[in-house]
Amino acid sequence: MQVKLRVFRFDPEKDQKPRYDTFIMNVDPNDRVLDLLEYVKADFDPSLALRRSCAHGVCGSDAMRVNGRNYLACKVLVKNLNADTITVEPLLGLRVIKDLIVDMGPFFENYRSVLPYLINDEPLPADGKERLQTPEQQMRFEETTKCILCAACTTSCPSFWADDRYVGPAAIVNAHRFIFDSRDRGAEKRLNILNEQIGVWRCRTAFNCTEACPRDIHITQAIAEVKKAIITGKVE
Amino acid sequence: MTTTTRPVKVKRTFEQTAWLWMRYSAFLLIPLAWGHMILQDVVVGVHNINADYAIQRIANLGWKIYDIFLLGFAFAHGMNGVRQVLRDYIRNPQTFQVVSIILLVVWFVITMMGAIALLAINQPLGG
Ligand code: HEM
Ligand code: SF4
Ligand code: FES
């Protein structure tokens, strides 16, 4: 099938303003948007800049806007877009470094601010081995372990567009991952951080994050569980 | 033991309280605003609302209290919502704190004026 691919181009060091390059190409309906971008790089313009690594939806490096919605370019097929014009743009709310590459700095700063690692200073169990938990205790936070930090959620959030100091859905998902882990002792610290002006209360339940997540994480629900823990003072 | 419940100490913040009140006021607005709309627009009908009707309604202490609640909660909800909208444009946390306090004071003053006015009007029926 023939598609018209429109690609956002911008080099802040050279260009006054962004432009869109258009390519008419014959593609397979089963091609991924990432394949189309690779064709452009190989056959038309090797200067096109984008991040990608695994090409199999695992590393989280190629999140971008395709026809106005956030996807992993390597996980969205041409046939699933139901359109013969495909517009590819960088994620919103983060500074464009070049073409489809954005500055992930603020995103990872927010991620770090919620202490996304296991905190437990208590002595190890008597046998000196691992801290055990039941399968049920593991299932409590299983959902939020699936995050690959692609930023598709956070950059689809209107509150984040307004102010990139809002921790955003991805940081809350990763806080949830440890808050509800029975082996962790840092929940109180994280919940107090998320209770501040830039924390969970900036979430307006828009559900954009849940729709954008390529890992199908129930993000809005995870955020609600964190809000509930803050209000009730109970991690259940 | 399958799951664990752990207590945590989280100190209350202004943002948390404002978020909670957005929910409390919205919950109260379901009977208050809907009751008001159905009564005035459907049962009575907009074209039948005149000075006599207003005087008659306000003569009743129950309706006075209902109206004060409607004013207080709808206005609090609206102001709190405007505060949320403004937060998208005011990036400085201190400025935002000041704006929040101004909105709270405006809400309090206007609600008090409305409440005093409603309670002070005691015109005899047909007078
Ligand atoms: C039955 C009546 C109503 C219900 C149940 C209701 C419910 C809500 C809820 C739950 C929110 C919070 C959304 C969020 O932050 O996630 C909200 C926001 C808001 N409400 Fe209401 N509301 C009602 C009536 C009103 C009225 C009468 C007004 C105007 C005076 C109003 C103005 C607003 C505004 C300005 C916002 C903020 C919108 C935003 O964050 O962008 N609401 N409402
Ligand atoms: S929660 Fe989903 S959308 Fe957000 S960063 Fe993680 S994988 Fe990406
Ligand atoms: S390239 Fe790794 S997730 Fe798409």
PDB file of C-alpha atoms in Angstrom, chain A residues 134 136-137 158-159 162-165 178-182 184-185 187-188 191-192 195-198 201-205 227 229-231 233-236, chain B residues 1-17 19-20 23-24 81 83-94 96-97 100:
ATOM      1  CA  THR A 134       4.173 -14.562  49.262  1.00  0.00           C
ATOM      2  CA  GLU A 136      -0.025 -12.533  46.760  1.00  0.00           C
ATOM      3  CA  GLN A 137       2.303  -9.907  48.163  1.00  0.00           C
ATOM      4  CA  PRO A 158      -1.858  17.896  30.278  1.00  0.00           C
ATOM      5  CA  SER A 159      -0.593  18.684  33.787  1.00  0.00           C
ATOM      6  CA  ALA A 162       1.748  22.847  31.807  1.00  0.00           C
ATOM      7  CA  ASP A 163       4.691  22.281  34.141  1.00  0.00           C
ATOM      8  CA  ASP A 164       7.452  19.704  33.732  1.00  0.00           C
ATOM      9  CA  ARG A 165       8.144  19.792  37.474  1.00  0.00           C
ATOM     10  CA  PHE A 178       8.060   0.119  45.708  1.00  0.00           C
ATOM     11  CA  ILE A 179       5.380   1.637  47.980  1.00  0.00           C
ATOM     12  CA  PHE A 180       3.299  -1.544  47.714  1.00  0.00           C
ATOM     13  CA  ASP A 181       6.255  -3.956  47.947  1.00  0.00           C
ATOM     14  CA  SER A 182       6.030  -5.709  51.334  1.00  0.00           C
ATOM     15  CA  ASP A 184      10.271  -2.115  51.212  1.00  0.00           C
ATOM     16  CA  ARG A 185      10.399   0.405  54.093  1.00  0.00           C
ATOM     17  CA  ALA A 187       6.725   4.119  51.530  1.00  0.00           C
ATOM     18  CA  GLU A 188       6.371   6.915  54.078  1.00  0.00           C
ATOM     19  CA  LEU A 191       4.183   9.280  49.954  1.00  0.00           C
ATOM     20  CA  ASN A 192       5.267  12.506  51.635  1.00  0.00           C
ATOM     21  CA  ASN A 195       1.842  14.731  48.722  1.00  0.00           C
ATOM     22  CA  GLU A 196       3.523  18.016  47.773  1.00  0.00           C
ATOM     23  CA  GLN A 197       2.331  20.622  45.246  1.00  0.00           C
ATOM     24  CA  ILE A 198       4.142  18.890  42.360  1.00  0.00           C
ATOM     25  CA  TRP A 201      -2.697  16.095  43.430  1.00  0.00           C
ATOM     26  CA  ARG A 202      -1.776  17.603  40.066  1.00  0.00           C
ATOM     27  CA  CYS A 203      -3.329  14.515  38.457  1.00  0.00           C
ATOM     28  CA  ARG A 204      -6.759  15.461  37.076  1.00  0.00           C
ATOM     29  CA  THR A 205      -7.781  11.929  36.088  1.00  0.00           C
ATOM     30  CA  LYS A 227      -3.698   8.957  46.530  1.00  0.00           C
ATOM     31  CA  ALA A 229      -2.646   5.513  50.675  1.00  0.00           C
ATOM     32  CA  ILE A 230      -1.782   9.165  51.340  1.00  0.00           C
ATOM     33  CA  ILE A 231      -5.305  10.026  52.494  1.00  0.00           C
ATOM     34  CA  GLY A 233      -2.345   6.659  55.944  1.00  0.00           C
ATOM     35  CA  LYS A 234      -2.459   2.951  55.103  1.00  0.00           C
ATOM     36  CA  VAL A 235      -0.502   0.961  52.529  1.00  0.00           C
ATOM     37  CA  GLU A 236      -2.739  -2.020  51.766  1.00  0.00           C
TER      38      GLU A 236
ATOM     39  CA  MET B   1      -0.636 -14.072  56.010  1.00  0.00           C
ATOM     40  CA  THR B   2      -1.257 -13.143  52.415  1.00  0.00           C
ATOM     41  CA  THR B   3      -1.112  -9.354  52.142  1.00  0.00           C
ATOM     42  CA  THR B   4       0.253  -6.799  54.524  1.00  0.00           C
ATOM     43  CA  THR B   5      -1.284  -3.541  55.672  1.00  0.00           C
ATOM     44  CA  ARG B   6       1.294  -1.051  56.850  1.00  0.00           C
ATOM     45  CA  PRO B   7       0.419   2.224  58.565  1.00  0.00           C
ATOM     46  CA  VAL B   8       2.264   5.304  57.275  1.00  0.00           C
ATOM     47  CA  LYS B   9       2.511   8.810  58.669  1.00  0.00           C
ATOM     48  CA  VAL B  10       1.793  11.302  55.918  1.00  0.00           C
ATOM     49  CA  LYS B  11       1.378  14.899  56.993  1.00  0.00           C
ATOM     50  CA  ARG B  12      -1.580  16.800  55.591  1.00  0.00           C
ATOM     51  CA  THR B  13      -0.769  19.359  52.919  1.00  0.00           C
ATOM     52  CA  PHE B  14      -2.837  22.245  51.548  1.00  0.00           C
ATOM     53  CA  GLU B  15      -2.968  20.525  48.133  1.00  0.00           C
ATOM     54  CA  GLN B  16      -4.349  17.346  49.674  1.00  0.00           C
ATOM     55  CA  THR B  17      -7.048  19.241  51.574  1.00  0.00           C
ATOM     56  CA  TRP B  19      -8.229  17.960  46.451  1.00  0.00           C
ATOM     57  CA  LEU B  20     -10.426  16.340  49.096  1.00  0.00           C
ATOM     58  CA  ARG B  23     -14.656  15.832  46.021  1.00  0.00           C
ATOM     59  CA  TYR B  24     -16.718  16.732  49.134  1.00  0.00           C
ATOM     60  CA  GLY B  81     -11.618  24.518  40.193  1.00  0.00           C
ATOM     61  CA  ARG B  83      -7.464  27.506  41.321  1.00  0.00           C
ATOM     62  CA  GLN B  84      -6.629  24.228  39.549  1.00  0.00           C
ATOM     63  CA  VAL B  85      -6.914  25.896  36.153  1.00  0.00           C
ATOM     64  CA  LEU B  86      -4.730  28.822  37.270  1.00  0.00           C
ATOM     65  CA  ARG B  87      -2.073  26.396  38.513  1.00  0.00           C
ATOM     66  CA  ASP B  88      -1.343  25.538  34.877  1.00  0.00           C
ATOM     67  CA  TYR B  89      -0.297  29.147  34.267  1.00  0.00           C
ATOM     68  CA  ILE B  90       1.276  30.189  37.574  1.00  0.00           C
ATOM     69  CA  ARG B  91       4.601  28.399  37.760  1.00  0.00           C
ATOM     70  CA  ASN B  92       5.961  29.970  40.919  1.00  0.00           C
ATOM     71  CA  PRO B  93       4.884  27.964  44.040  1.00  0.00           C
ATOM     72  CA  GLN B  94       4.917  31.040  46.309  1.00  0.00           C
ATOM     73  CA  PHE B  96       0.400  30.171  43.630  1.00  0.00           C
ATOM     74  CA  GLN B  97       0.138  29.954  47.425  1.00  0.00           C
ATOM     75  CA  SER B 100      -4.850  30.301  46.595  1.00  0.00           C
TER      76      SER B 100
END
